[in-house]
């Protein structure tokens, strides 16, 4: 069967403002070893897939920047959504397009904004996932991250009976739990973090979409047929924005009769906000994280400093700050307050009519 | 007699880094109502003097920028020092040049980096000072700021018998006192802050310099004669750097037989470091000072935000910080630690070979 790896890069993301902007979402920021998260995702997948087999689905307006980040990808492997309609529609559109090109395809769905290490273990786990989807034609396969802490910001997947080495039947999907529940999940050993990564035959996922999201299924089937034509693109701009906005978990996974989970027991990091950077970049003796070429500090500890270029950041006598410099805006935020960055960006949108958004 | 007002603008000043740099000292920063301190000084003097009567003495390398700030000044009124040799030599050089042009001159010496308000009272006090110097040919006249607090970072002038309205004989000059002594000075009512502003006949100050600094006196007399020639400028570059570096207070004022003080009872602010800005710009309801066009904050108080252009500064959940953005460097400093900025700049000089200095 034909293999395909689809990177979903639809996130807009204000939580890494002021580096992330509407026009430059976080997966395009060069914040990991001088590379972007989407490049790191591509690089990791490229250990299992040829560039011809790797696809990206993202907002159409971001495709030029993505093409620049990933010059090895064939232009026809970049799928532009006219607008963001959540993961169910992104999965549906990419599945329909792949299925139209070759109905005998197994596709993996991968997130663009997570860091996963090491790559050799990742390659093994992906192989296990694709093999499971090939052997079990009707199954939807999800990857479950082995939890390292009782995280309350993630959904969980409960596993049941084992099927084959590294693969289990799924009993249920769980929404973000409270801390007590999360602790029980983790100590039981039967729960995984929901990774947002999947693998299935295009035929199988399209069948499930046909059942649970008939409108979306009808639309993406039609769009896939004329995708490469001017008329098809015009139709996409008309139809796609009308599709119901919903996640693939709610729309399909929780209702599917046969779901499998492949254990992913490795370093997995959601770079969801600036406080994830110490895990990416490490910290110096004073607890400072320098995601910046030029930082000089006196008597300052547990800060996170971020810039992309040669701009120098200096600090004297300050602790527990997130300091982010961008060419036209600077953020100074207490590290316990990063969840309020989205409020700030919303306020700025009103004050400056989107200039800094 | 002819009148002249000389603005001494020799300060290099790292304490307003990263806006102030070697090439752009603090008197040139646009931090007061969008204007520079030297412009505000010029404007204040221009209420008493015509542009022809106003002079600036500064490092030669800063003259082009100063000429841009003060386009009304005749170019020959800008006196360039080849290098900084402290105030005694700056006073001596400007006195000699003025004396060479017209020996019947009374000159005032004014600092470039203080804010003084209101101008109409300033005009009155300057008139009193010039009148005192005209009537008392042998006197050196200093302006004494009426103290508003027991400042330990300034020198003091002790007054004796009154001479005429607003003018007293000086008993002694005092170095920076400890807090207890400063309190006694202020409560006695007989002490002024040493303003660094003076007025005297060129002949009188040159006589005093001849007595106490014969080397300097000889050099500046020679330099003044050929000042406007190429050879004179070459001689200045050779001679001036060799002159003993000393302040006019130490060199002359403390030893002079006849010193008068004119009381200056008005708003006087030494913009010596960033924490002076709240007095210049005021504070908002949260205690923040915004010396910046664009600042947006959430839950942040008692901060000082500074940028010169359109760059946006944002803050969430931070207190008591000084945040200064410049095109190639940003400073985040606790407001109680601003005295360490000079250490930081020194360290940067070593790390980056002067690039940010």
Coordinates of C-alpha atoms in Angstrom, one line a residue, chain B:
Chain B
X1 CA 29.4 94.1 28.5
X2 CA 29.0 91.2 26.1
X3 CA 27.0 88.2 27.4
X4 CA 27.5 84.6 26.7
X5 CA 25.8 81.4 27.8
X6 CA 27.9 78.2 27.5
X7 CA 26.2 74.8 27.6
X8 CA 28.7 72.2 28.9
X9 CA 27.6 69.0 27.1
X10 CA 30.7 66.8 27.6
X11 CA 29.0 64.0 29.5
X12 CA 29.3 60.5 28.0
X13 CA 27.0 58.8 30.5
X14 CA 26.4 55.1 30.5
X15 CA 23.6 55.4 33.1
X16 CA 20.9 55.8 30.5
X17 CA 22.1 52.8 28.5
X18 CA 20.9 51.3 26.2
X19 CA 19.5 54.5 24.8
X20 CA 22.7 56.4 25.6
X21 CA 25.8 55.3 23.9
X22 CA 29.3 56.7 23.4
X23 CA 28.2 58.1 20.1
X24 CA 24.9 59.4 21.5
X25 CA 25.2 60.8 25.1
X26 CA 22.2 61.3 27.3
X27 CA 21.8 65.0 26.6
X28 CA 20.9 64.0 23.0
X29 CA 18.2 61.5 23.9
X30 CA 14.7 62.5 23.1
X31 CA 13.2 61.7 26.4
X32 CA 11.5 64.9 27.5
X33 CA 8.3 65.7 25.7
X34 CA 9.8 64.2 22.6
X35 CA 12.8 66.6 22.8
X36 CA 16.4 66.2 24.0
X37 CA 17.7 67.5 27.3
X38 CA 20.2 69.7 25.4
X39 CA 17.3 71.2 23.3
X40 CA 15.3 71.9 26.5
X41 CA 18.4 73.6 28.0
X42 CA 18.9 75.7 24.8
X43 CA 15.2 76.6 24.8
X44 CA 15.4 77.7 28.4
X45 CA 18.4 79.8 27.8
X46 CA 16.9 81.2 24.6
X47 CA 14.4 83.0 26.9
X48 CA 17.4 85.1 28.1
X49 CA 19.9 85.0 25.3
X50 CA 19.8 85.3 21.5
X51 CA 21.1 82.2 19.6
X52 CA 24.3 84.2 18.8
X53 CA 25.0 84.4 22.6
X54 CA 24.6 80.7 23.2
X55 CA 27.6 78.3 23.0
X56 CA 28.0 74.6 23.4
X57 CA 31.3 72.9 24.4
X58 CA 31.2 69.1 23.9
X59 CA 33.3 66.3 22.5
X60 CA 34.2 67.1 18.9
X61 CA 32.7 63.8 17.7
X62 CA 29.3 64.9 19.1
X63 CA 29.1 68.3 17.5
X64 CA 27.4 67.1 14.3
X65 CA 24.5 65.6 16.3
X66 CA 24.4 68.7 18.5
X67 CA 24.2 70.9 15.5
X68 CA 21.3 68.9 14.3
X69 CA 19.5 69.3 17.6
X70 CA 20.2 73.1 17.8
X71 CA 20.1 74.3 14.2
X72 CA 19.7 78.0 15.3
X73 CA 23.2 78.1 16.7
X74 CA 25.9 79.6 14.6
X75 CA 28.5 76.8 13.8
X76 CA 31.3 78.9 15.3
X77 CA 29.4 78.7 18.6
X78 CA 30.0 75.0 18.8
X79 CA 33.3 74.3 20.6
X80 CA 34.7 70.7 20.2
X81 CA 37.0 69.1 22.7
X82 CA 39.3 66.5 21.2
X83 CA 38.7 64.4 24.3
X84 CA 36.9 64.8 27.7
X85 CA 39.2 66.4 30.3
X86 CA 36.5 67.2 33.0
X87 CA 34.9 70.5 33.7
X88 CA 37.9 72.6 34.6
X89 CA 39.4 72.3 31.2
X90 CA 36.0 72.7 29.4
X91 CA 35.4 75.9 31.4
X92 CA 39.0 77.1 30.6
X93 CA 38.8 76.4 26.9
X94 CA 35.4 78.1 26.4
X95 CA 36.5 81.1 28.6
X96 CA 39.7 81.5 26.6
X97 CA 37.8 81.4 23.2
X98 CA 35.2 83.8 24.4
X99 CA 37.8 86.1 25.9
X100 CA 39.8 86.0 22.6
X101 CA 36.7 87.1 20.7
X102 CA 35.8 89.9 23.1
X103 CA 37.7 90.4 26.4
X104 CA 34.8 92.3 27.8
X105 CA 32.5 89.3 28.3
X106 CA 30.5 87.8 31.1
X107 CA 29.9 84.1 30.6
X108 CA 27.5 81.7 32.2
X109 CA 28.2 78.0 32.4
X110 CA 25.2 75.7 32.2
X111 CA 24.7 72.0 32.4
X112 CA 23.2 70.1 29.4
X113 CA 21.5 67.3 31.3
X114 CA 19.3 69.0 33.9
X115 CA 15.6 69.8 33.8
X116 CA 14.8 73.2 35.3
X117 CA 11.3 74.7 35.6
X118 CA 9.6 77.1 35.3
X119 CA 11.5 79.1 32.7
X120 CA 10.3 82.6 33.7
X121 CA 11.8 82.2 37.2
X122 CA 14.9 80.8 35.7
X123 CA 15.2 83.9 33.5
X124 CA 15.0 86.1 36.7
X125 CA 17.6 84.1 38.5
X126 CA 20.0 84.2 35.5
X127 CA 19.5 88.0 35.3
X128 CA 20.4 88.2 39.0
X129 CA 23.5 86.1 38.5
X130 CA 24.8 88.1 35.5
X131 CA 24.2 91.4 37.4
X132 CA 26.2 90.1 40.4
X133 CA 29.1 89.1 38.1
X134 CA 29.0 92.5 36.4
X135 CA 28.9 94.5 39.8
X136 CA 31.5 92.3 41.5
X137 CA 34.3 92.1 39.0
X138 CA 36.5 89.7 41.0
X139 CA 33.8 87.3 42.1
X140 CA 33.0 83.8 40.8
X141 CA 29.3 83.4 41.0
X142 CA 27.6 80.0 41.5
X143 CA 24.0 79.1 41.3
X144 CA 22.7 77.2 44.4
X145 CA 19.7 75.0 44.1
X146 CA 17.4 75.3 47.1
X147 CA 17.3 71.7 48.4
X148 CA 14.0 69.8 48.6
X149 CA 15.5 66.7 50.4
X150 CA 18.7 65.6 52.1
X151 CA 20.3 64.3 48.9
X152 CA 23.5 62.4 49.5
X153 CA 24.5 62.2 45.8
X154 CA 25.2 66.0 45.4
X155 CA 27.8 68.5 46.7
X156 CA 26.6 71.4 48.8
X157 CA 27.4 75.1 49.0
X158 CA 27.3 76.9 52.4
X159 CA 26.1 80.5 52.2
X160 CA 27.2 83.2 54.6
X161 CA 26.3 86.9 54.7
X162 CA 23.8 88.3 52.2
X163 CA 25.1 90.7 49.6
X164 CA 22.1 91.8 47.7
X165 CA 18.5 90.3 47.1
X166 CA 19.0 86.7 46.2
X167 CA 22.8 86.8 46.4
X168 CA 25.0 85.6 49.3
X169 CA 28.7 85.2 50.1
X170 CA 29.9 81.6 50.0
X171 CA 31.5 80.2 53.2
X172 CA 32.5 76.8 51.8
X173 CA 31.9 74.0 49.3
X174 CA 31.0 70.6 50.8
X175 CA 31.5 67.2 49.2
X176 CA 28.6 64.7 49.0
X177 CA 27.5 64.3 52.7
X178 CA 26.2 61.3 54.6
X179 CA 22.5 61.3 55.3
X180 CA 22.7 62.7 58.8
X181 CA 24.9 65.6 57.6
X182 CA 22.7 66.2 54.6
X183 CA 19.7 66.5 57.0
X184 CA 21.5 69.1 59.1
X185 CA 22.4 71.0 55.9
X186 CA 18.9 71.1 54.7
X187 CA 17.2 72.0 58.0
X188 CA 19.8 74.8 58.7
X189 CA 18.5 76.6 55.6
X190 CA 22.1 77.8 54.9
X191 CA 23.0 75.2 52.3
X192 CA 22.3 74.8 48.6
X193 CA 22.9 71.9 46.2
X194 CA 25.9 72.6 44.0
X195 CA 24.3 73.1 40.6
X196 CA 27.4 73.0 38.4
X197 CA 26.1 76.3 36.9
X198 CA 28.2 79.5 37.2
X199 CA 28.6 83.0 35.9
X200 CA 31.7 85.2 35.8
X201 CA 33.8 87.6 33.7
X202 CA 36.0 85.7 31.3
X203 CA 38.9 87.8 32.6
X204 CA 38.2 86.8 36.2
X205 CA 37.9 83.0 35.7
X206 CA 41.1 83.1 33.4
X207 CA 43.0 84.9 36.2
X208 CA 41.9 82.2 38.7
X209 CA 42.9 79.4 36.2
X210 CA 46.2 81.2 35.7
X211 CA 46.9 80.9 39.4
X212 CA 45.6 77.4 40.1
X213 CA 46.0 75.6 36.7
X214 CA 48.9 77.4 35.0
X215 CA 49.4 74.6 32.5
X216 CA 45.8 74.6 31.4
X217 CA 45.7 78.3 31.3
X218 CA 48.7 78.5 29.1
X219 CA 47.4 75.8 26.8
X220 CA 43.9 77.2 26.3
X221 CA 45.2 80.8 25.8
X222 CA 47.4 79.4 22.9
X223 CA 44.6 77.3 21.6
X224 CA 42.1 80.2 21.6
X225 CA 44.3 82.3 19.4
X226 CA 44.4 79.8 16.5
X227 CA 41.1 78.1 17.3
X228 CA 39.4 78.6 13.9
X229 CA 42.5 77.5 11.9
X230 CA 43.4 74.0 10.8
X231 CA 46.8 74.3 12.6
X232 CA 45.0 75.4 15.8
X233 CA 42.7 72.3 15.7
X234 CA 45.7 70.1 15.1
X235 CA 47.4 71.7 18.1
X236 CA 44.2 71.1 20.2
X237 CA 44.3 67.4 19.3
X238 CA 47.9 67.3 20.5
X239 CA 47.8 69.5 23.6
X240 CA 44.3 69.1 25.1
X241 CA 44.5 65.4 25.9
X242 CA 47.6 66.1 28.1
X243 CA 45.8 68.6 30.4
X244 CA 45.2 67.4 34.0
X245 CA 41.7 66.0 34.3
X246 CA 39.9 67.8 37.2
X247 CA 36.6 69.4 38.0
X248 CA 36.2 73.2 38.2
X249 CA 35.0 72.8 41.8
X250 CA 38.2 71.2 43.0
X251 CA 40.5 73.1 40.7
X252 CA 39.2 76.6 41.3
X253 CA 35.9 77.2 43.2
X254 CA 37.1 75.8 46.5
X255 CA 40.2 78.0 46.5
X256 CA 38.8 81.2 45.2
X257 CA 38.9 84.2 47.5
X258 CA 35.5 85.7 46.5
X259 CA 32.6 83.4 45.6
X260 CA 29.0 84.4 45.6
X261 CA 25.9 82.1 45.4
X262 CA 22.6 83.0 43.7
X263 CA 19.7 81.2 45.1
X264 CA 17.8 79.0 42.5
X265 CA 14.6 78.1 44.1
X266 CA 12.8 76.1 41.4
X267 CA 12.2 72.6 40.1
X268 CA 15.6 71.2 39.3
X269 CA 16.0 67.6 38.2
X270 CA 19.2 65.8 37.4
X271 CA 18.2 63.1 34.9
X272 CA 21.1 61.0 36.1
X273 CA 19.5 57.6 35.7
X274 CA 16.2 56.0 34.6
X275 CA 14.5 56.4 37.9
X276 CA 14.4 60.2 37.3
X277 CA 11.9 59.6 34.6
X278 CA 8.8 59.5 36.8
X279 CA 9.5 63.1 37.8
X280 CA 9.9 64.0 34.2
X281 CA 6.9 62.2 32.7
X282 CA 4.6 61.6 35.7
X283 CA 3.0 58.2 36.5
X284 CA -0.3 56.7 35.7
X285 CA -2.8 55.3 38.2
X286 CA -0.8 52.1 38.5
X287 CA 2.4 54.0 39.1
X288 CA 3.8 53.2 35.7
X289 CA 5.8 55.8 33.8
X290 CA 5.5 55.5 30.1
X291 CA 8.3 57.3 28.3
X292 CA 7.2 55.5 25.2
X293 CA 4.6 56.0 22.5
X294 CA 3.2 52.5 22.7
X295 CA 2.9 50.7 26.0
X296 CA 0.2 48.1 27.0
X297 CA 0.2 46.5 30.4
X298 CA -1.9 44.0 32.4
X299 CA -1.6 43.9 36.2
X300 CA 1.7 45.7 36.3
X301 CA 2.7 48.5 38.6
X302 CA 5.5 51.0 39.4
X303 CA 7.4 50.2 36.2
X304 CA 9.3 52.6 33.9
X305 CA 9.0 51.9 30.2
X306 CA 11.2 53.6 27.7
X307 CA 11.4 53.5 23.9
X308 CA 12.0 56.3 21.4
X309 CA 10.1 55.0 18.3
X310 CA 7.0 53.0 17.5
X311 CA 8.2 49.9 19.1
X312 CA 5.5 48.4 21.4
X313 CA 6.3 47.5 25.0
X314 CA 3.9 45.1 26.8
X315 CA 4.0 43.8 30.3
X316 CA 1.9 41.3 32.3
X317 CA 2.2 40.8 36.0
X318 CA 5.5 42.6 36.6
X319 CA 6.3 45.4 39.1
X320 CA 9.2 47.8 39.8
X321 CA 11.1 47.2 36.6
X322 CA 12.9 49.6 34.3
X323 CA 12.4 48.4 30.7
X324 CA 14.3 50.2 28.0
X325 CA 14.1 49.2 24.3
X326 CA 16.7 50.5 21.8
X327 CA 17.1 49.3 18.2
X328 CA 19.8 46.8 19.0
X329 CA 19.5 46.1 22.7
X330 CA 16.9 45.8 25.5
X331 CA 17.4 46.3 29.2
X332 CA 15.2 44.8 31.9
X333 CA 16.4 46.1 35.3
X334 CA 14.9 46.2 38.7
X335 CA 14.4 49.9 39.6
X336 CA 16.5 49.5 42.7
X337 CA 19.5 48.2 40.7
X338 CA 19.9 51.0 38.1
X339 CA 23.3 51.9 39.6
X340 CA 24.6 48.6 38.3
X341 CA 23.9 49.5 34.6
X342 CA 27.4 50.9 34.4
X343 CA 28.8 47.5 35.4
X344 CA 26.7 45.9 32.8
X345 CA 27.9 48.3 30.1
X346 CA 31.5 47.6 31.1
X347 CA 31.0 43.9 30.9
X348 CA 29.3 44.3 27.5
X349 CA 32.3 46.3 26.3
X350 CA 34.5 43.3 27.0
X351 CA 32.0 40.7 25.6
X352 CA 31.2 42.5 22.4
X353 CA 34.2 44.7 21.9
X354 CA 32.3 48.0 22.3
X355 CA 29.5 47.1 19.8
X356 CA 26.8 47.9 22.3
X357 CA 28.6 50.7 24.2

